[in-house]
Amino acid sequence: MATTYDFPSDLLAGQEELHQVRAELSALLKRLPWSVVPLDGFSDDNGWRKVERPASPGWTADEQAEVEKLRQREHELAVFVSTHRYWSELTGSERVAARSQLKHAHGVPPEETGGTP
């Protein structure tokens, strides 16, 4: 049976919010035009694969601000989670195993996953 870790609630909450922010940022970037600034479309078949892009109207100031806000929050949360005081209690491979388990801990109790990371 794999070791289970007793993560502090603030670390669990930080990791969960990090997952949510990353999902929100990913969804936003998929909806936005491919270029931040307005650019003409292009087609290039001289490389190892053909690349085509339609004309891009660019991002609005509000869209740029939203992306920046989410990226900033993602950075803050990543720093919070990775430098949390809890990690100083663990060493070597135990820290690696715990970090892996934390990444998959959101929303699923360990007994439901069989206790595996």
Coordinates of N, CA and C in Angstrom, one line a residue:
M1 N 0.8 -1.2 0.0 CA 0.0 0.0 0.0 C 0.9 1.2 0.0
A2 N 0.6 2.2 -0.8 CA 1.3 3.4 -0.9 C 1.1 4.3 0.3
T3 N 2.1 5.1 0.6 CA 2.1 6.0 1.7 C 1.1 7.1 1.4
T4 N 0.3 7.4 2.4 CA -0.6 8.6 2.2 C 0.0 9.7 3.1
Y5 N -0.2 10.9 2.6 CA 0.3 12.1 3.3 C -0.8 13.0 3.9
D6 N -0.5 13.5 5.0 CA -1.4 14.4 5.7 C -1.1 15.8 5.3
F7 N -1.6 16.3 4.1 CA -1.3 17.6 3.6 C -2.0 18.7 4.4
P8 N -1.4 19.8 4.8 CA -2.1 20.9 5.4 C -3.2 21.4 4.5
S9 N -4.3 21.9 5.1 CA -5.4 22.3 4.3 C -5.1 23.5 3.4
D10 N -4.2 24.4 3.8 CA -3.9 25.5 3.0 C -3.1 25.1 1.7
L11 N -2.3 24.0 1.9 CA -1.5 23.5 0.7 C -2.5 22.8 -0.2
L12 N -3.4 22.0 0.3 CA -4.5 21.4 -0.5 C -5.3 22.4 -1.3
A13 N -5.7 23.5 -0.6 CA -6.5 24.5 -1.2 C -5.7 25.3 -2.3
G14 N -4.4 25.5 -2.0 CA -3.5 26.2 -3.0 C -3.4 25.3 -4.2
Q15 N -3.2 24.0 -4.1 CA -3.0 23.1 -5.2 C -4.3 23.1 -6.0
E16 N -5.5 23.0 -5.3 CA -6.8 22.9 -6.0 C -7.0 24.2 -6.8
E17 N -6.7 25.4 -6.2 CA -6.9 26.6 -6.9 C -5.9 26.7 -8.1
L18 N -4.7 26.2 -8.0 CA -3.8 26.2 -9.1 C -4.3 25.4 -10.2
H19 N -4.9 24.2 -10.0 CA -5.6 23.4 -11.0 C -6.7 24.2 -11.7
Q20 N -7.5 24.9 -10.9 CA -8.6 25.7 -11.4 C -8.1 26.8 -12.3
V21 N -7.1 27.6 -11.8 CA -6.6 28.7 -12.6 C -6.0 28.2 -13.9
R22 N -5.2 27.1 -13.8 CA -4.6 26.6 -15.1 C -5.7 26.2 -16.1
A23 N -6.8 25.5 -15.6 CA -7.8 25.1 -16.5 C -8.5 26.3 -17.1
E24 N -8.8 27.4 -16.3 CA -9.4 28.6 -16.8 C -8.5 29.3 -17.8
L25 N -7.2 29.4 -17.5 CA -6.3 30.0 -18.5 C -6.2 29.2 -19.8
S26 N -6.2 27.9 -19.7 CA -6.1 27.1 -20.9 C -7.4 27.3 -21.7
A27 N -8.5 27.3 -21.1 CA -9.8 27.5 -21.8 C -9.8 28.9 -22.5
L28 N -9.4 29.9 -21.8 CA -9.3 31.2 -22.3 C -8.4 31.3 -23.5
L29 N -7.2 30.8 -23.4 CA -6.3 30.8 -24.5 C -6.8 30.1 -25.8
K30 N -7.5 29.0 -25.6 CA -8.1 28.3 -26.7 C -9.2 29.1 -27.4
R31 N -9.9 30.0 -26.7 CA -10.9 30.8 -27.3 C -10.4 32.0 -28.0
L32 N -9.2 32.5 -27.6 CA -8.7 33.7 -28.1 C -8.0 33.5 -29.5
P33 N -7.9 34.6 -30.3 CA -7.2 34.5 -31.6 C -5.8 34.0 -31.4
W34 N -5.2 33.5 -32.4 CA -3.8 32.9 -32.2 C -2.7 33.9 -32.0
S35 N -3.0 35.2 -32.4 CA -2.0 36.3 -32.2 C -2.5 37.3 -31.3
V36 N -1.7 37.8 -30.4 CA -2.1 38.9 -29.5 C -2.3 40.2 -30.3
V37 N -1.5 40.4 -31.3 CA -1.7 41.7 -32.1 C -2.3 41.3 -33.4
P38 N -3.0 42.2 -34.1 CA -3.6 41.9 -35.4 C -2.5 41.5 -36.4
L39 N -2.7 40.4 -37.1 CA -1.8 39.9 -38.1 C -2.6 39.3 -39.2
D40 N -2.0 39.4 -40.4 CA -2.6 38.8 -41.6 C -2.5 37.3 -41.5
G41 N -3.3 36.5 -42.1 CA -3.2 35.1 -42.2 C -2.0 34.7 -43.0
F42 N -1.6 33.4 -43.0 CA -0.5 32.9 -43.8 C -0.7 31.4 -44.0
S43 N 0.1 31.0 -45.0 CA 0.1 29.6 -45.3 C 1.6 29.3 -45.7
D44 N 2.2 28.3 -45.1 CA 3.6 27.9 -45.3 C 3.7 26.4 -45.5
D45 N 4.0 25.9 -46.6 CA 4.2 24.5 -46.8 C 5.7 24.2 -47.2
N46 N 6.6 25.0 -46.8 CA 8.0 24.8 -47.1 C 8.7 24.0 -46.0
G47 N 8.1 23.9 -44.8 CA 8.7 23.2 -43.7 C 8.4 21.7 -43.7
W48 N 8.6 21.0 -42.7 CA 8.4 19.6 -42.6 C 6.9 19.3 -42.5
R49 N 6.1 20.3 -42.2 CA 4.7 20.2 -42.2 C 4.0 21.5 -42.6
K50 N 2.9 21.5 -43.2 CA 2.2 22.7 -43.6 C 1.6 23.4 -42.4
V51 N 1.8 24.7 -42.4 CA 1.3 25.5 -41.3 C 0.4 26.6 -41.9
E52 N -0.8 26.7 -41.4 CA -1.8 27.7 -41.9 C -2.4 28.4 -40.7
R53 N -2.5 29.7 -40.8 CA -3.2 30.5 -39.8 C -4.1 31.5 -40.5
P54 N -5.4 31.7 -40.0 CA -6.2 32.7 -40.5 C -5.8 34.1 -40.0
A55 N -6.3 35.1 -40.6 CA -6.0 36.4 -40.1 C -6.5 36.5 -38.6
S56 N -5.7 37.2 -37.8 CA -6.0 37.4 -36.4 C -6.3 38.8 -36.1
P57 N -7.5 39.0 -35.5 CA -7.9 40.4 -35.1 C -7.1 40.9 -33.9
G58 N -6.3 40.0 -33.3 CA -5.6 40.4 -32.1 C -6.5 40.3 -30.8
W59 N -5.9 40.5 -29.7 CA -6.7 40.5 -28.4 C -7.1 41.9 -28.0
T60 N -8.2 42.0 -27.4 CA -8.6 43.3 -26.9 C -7.8 43.6 -25.6
A61 N -7.9 44.8 -25.1 CA -7.2 45.2 -23.9 C -7.7 44.4 -22.7
D62 N -9.0 44.1 -22.7 CA -9.6 43.3 -21.6 C -9.2 41.9 -21.7
E63 N -9.0 41.3 -22.9 CA -8.5 39.9 -23.0 C -7.1 39.8 -22.5
Q64 N -6.3 40.8 -22.9 CA -4.9 40.8 -22.5 C -4.8 40.9 -21.0
A65 N -5.6 41.8 -20.4 CA -5.6 41.9 -18.9 C -6.0 40.7 -18.2
E66 N -7.0 40.0 -18.8 CA -7.5 38.7 -18.2 C -6.4 37.7 -18.2
V67 N -5.8 37.5 -19.4 CA -4.7 36.6 -19.5 C -3.6 36.9 -18.5
E68 N -3.2 38.2 -18.4 CA -2.1 38.6 -17.5 C -2.5 38.3 -16.0
K69 N -3.8 38.6 -15.7 CA -4.3 38.3 -14.3 C -4.2 36.8 -14.0
L70 N -4.6 36.0 -14.9 CA -4.6 34.5 -14.7 C -3.1 34.0 -14.6
R71 N -2.3 34.5 -15.5 CA -0.9 34.1 -15.4 C -0.2 34.5 -14.2
Q72 N -0.5 35.7 -13.7 CA 0.1 36.2 -12.4 C -0.4 35.3 -11.3
R73 N -1.7 35.0 -11.2 CA -2.2 34.2 -10.2 C -1.6 32.8 -10.2
E74 N -1.5 32.2 -11.4 CA -0.9 30.9 -11.6 C 0.5 30.9 -11.0
H75 N 1.3 32.0 -11.3 CA 2.6 32.1 -10.8 C 2.7 32.1 -9.3
E76 N 1.8 33.0 -8.7 CA 1.7 33.1 -7.2 C 1.4 31.8 -6.6
L77 N 0.4 31.0 -7.1 CA 0.0 29.8 -6.6 C 1.1 28.7 -6.7
A78 N 1.8 28.7 -7.9 CA 2.9 27.7 -8.1 C 4.0 28.0 -7.1
V79 N 4.3 29.2 -6.8 CA 5.4 29.5 -5.9 C 4.9 29.1 -4.5
F80 N 3.6 29.4 -4.1 CA 3.1 29.1 -2.8 C 3.2 27.6 -2.6
V81 N 2.7 26.8 -3.6 CA 2.7 25.3 -3.4 C 4.1 24.8 -3.4
S82 N 5.0 25.2 -4.2 CA 6.3 24.6 -4.3 C 7.2 25.0 -3.2
T83 N 6.9 26.1 -2.5 CA 7.8 26.5 -1.4 C 7.1 26.4 0.0
H84 N 6.0 25.7 0.0 CA 5.3 25.6 1.3 C 6.1 24.9 2.3
R85 N 6.0 25.3 3.6 CA 6.8 24.8 4.7 C 6.7 23.3 4.8
Y86 N 5.6 22.7 4.4 CA 5.3 21.3 4.5 C 6.4 20.5 3.9
W87 N 7.0 20.9 2.7 CA 8.0 20.2 2.0 C 9.3 20.0 2.8
S88 N 9.6 20.9 3.8 CA 10.8 20.8 4.6 C 10.7 19.6 5.5
E89 N 9.5 19.1 5.8 CA 9.4 17.9 6.6 C 9.7 16.6 5.9
L90 N 9.9 16.6 4.6 CA 10.1 15.4 3.8 C 11.5 15.6 3.1
T91 N 12.0 14.4 2.8 CA 13.3 14.4 2.1 C 13.3 13.5 0.9
G92 N 14.2 13.8 0.0 CA 14.5 12.9 -1.2 C 13.2 12.4 -1.9
S93 N 13.2 11.1 -2.1 CA 12.2 10.4 -2.9 C 10.8 10.6 -2.2
E94 N 10.8 10.7 -0.9 CA 9.5 10.9 -0.1 C 8.9 12.2 -0.5
R95 N 9.7 13.2 -0.7 CA 9.2 14.5 -1.1 C 8.6 14.4 -2.6
V96 N 9.3 13.7 -3.4 CA 8.8 13.5 -4.8 C 7.5 12.8 -4.8
A97 N 7.4 11.7 -4.1 CA 6.2 10.9 -4.0 C 5.0 11.8 -3.4
A98 N 5.3 12.5 -2.4 CA 4.3 13.4 -1.8 C 3.8 14.5 -2.8
R99 N 4.7 15.1 -3.5 CA 4.4 16.1 -4.5 C 3.5 15.5 -5.6
S100 N 3.8 14.3 -6.0 CA 3.0 13.7 -7.0 C 1.6 13.4 -6.5
Q101 N 1.5 12.9 -5.3 CA 0.2 12.6 -4.7 C -0.6 13.9 -4.5
L102 N 0.0 15.0 -4.1 CA -0.7 16.2 -4.0 C -1.3 16.7 -5.3
K103 N -0.5 16.5 -6.4 CA -1.0 17.0 -7.7 C -2.3 16.3 -8.1
H104 N -2.5 15.1 -7.6 CA -3.7 14.3 -7.9 C -4.7 14.2 -6.7
A105 N -4.5 14.9 -5.7 CA -5.3 14.8 -4.5 C -6.6 15.6 -4.6
H106 N -6.8 16.5 -5.5 CA -8.0 17.3 -5.5 C -9.2 16.5 -5.8
G107 N -10.2 16.7 -4.9 CA -11.5 16.1 -5.1 C -11.7 14.6 -4.9
V108 N -10.6 13.8 -4.7 CA -10.7 12.4 -4.6 C -10.0 11.9 -3.4
P109 N -10.7 11.4 -2.4 CA -10.1 10.9 -1.2 C -9.2 9.7 -1.5
P110 N -8.0 9.6 -0.8 CA -7.1 8.5 -1.1 C -7.7 7.1 -1.1
E111 N -8.7 6.8 -0.2 CA -9.2 5.5 -0.2 C -10.0 5.2 -1.5
E112 N -10.5 6.2 -2.2 CA -11.2 6.0 -3.5 C -10.2 5.6 -4.6
T113 N -8.9 6.0 -4.5 CA -8.0 5.8 -5.6 C -7.1 4.6 -5.2
G114 N -7.4 3.9 -4.1 CA -6.6 2.8 -3.7 C -5.3 3.2 -3.0
G115 N -5.2 4.5 -2.7 CA -4.1 5.0 -1.9 C -2.9 5.2 -2.8
T116 N -3.0 5.1 -4.1 CA -1.9 5.2 -5.0 C -1.8 6.7 -5.5
P117 N -0.6 7.2 -5.8 CA -0.5 8.5 -6.3 C -0.9 8.7 -7.7

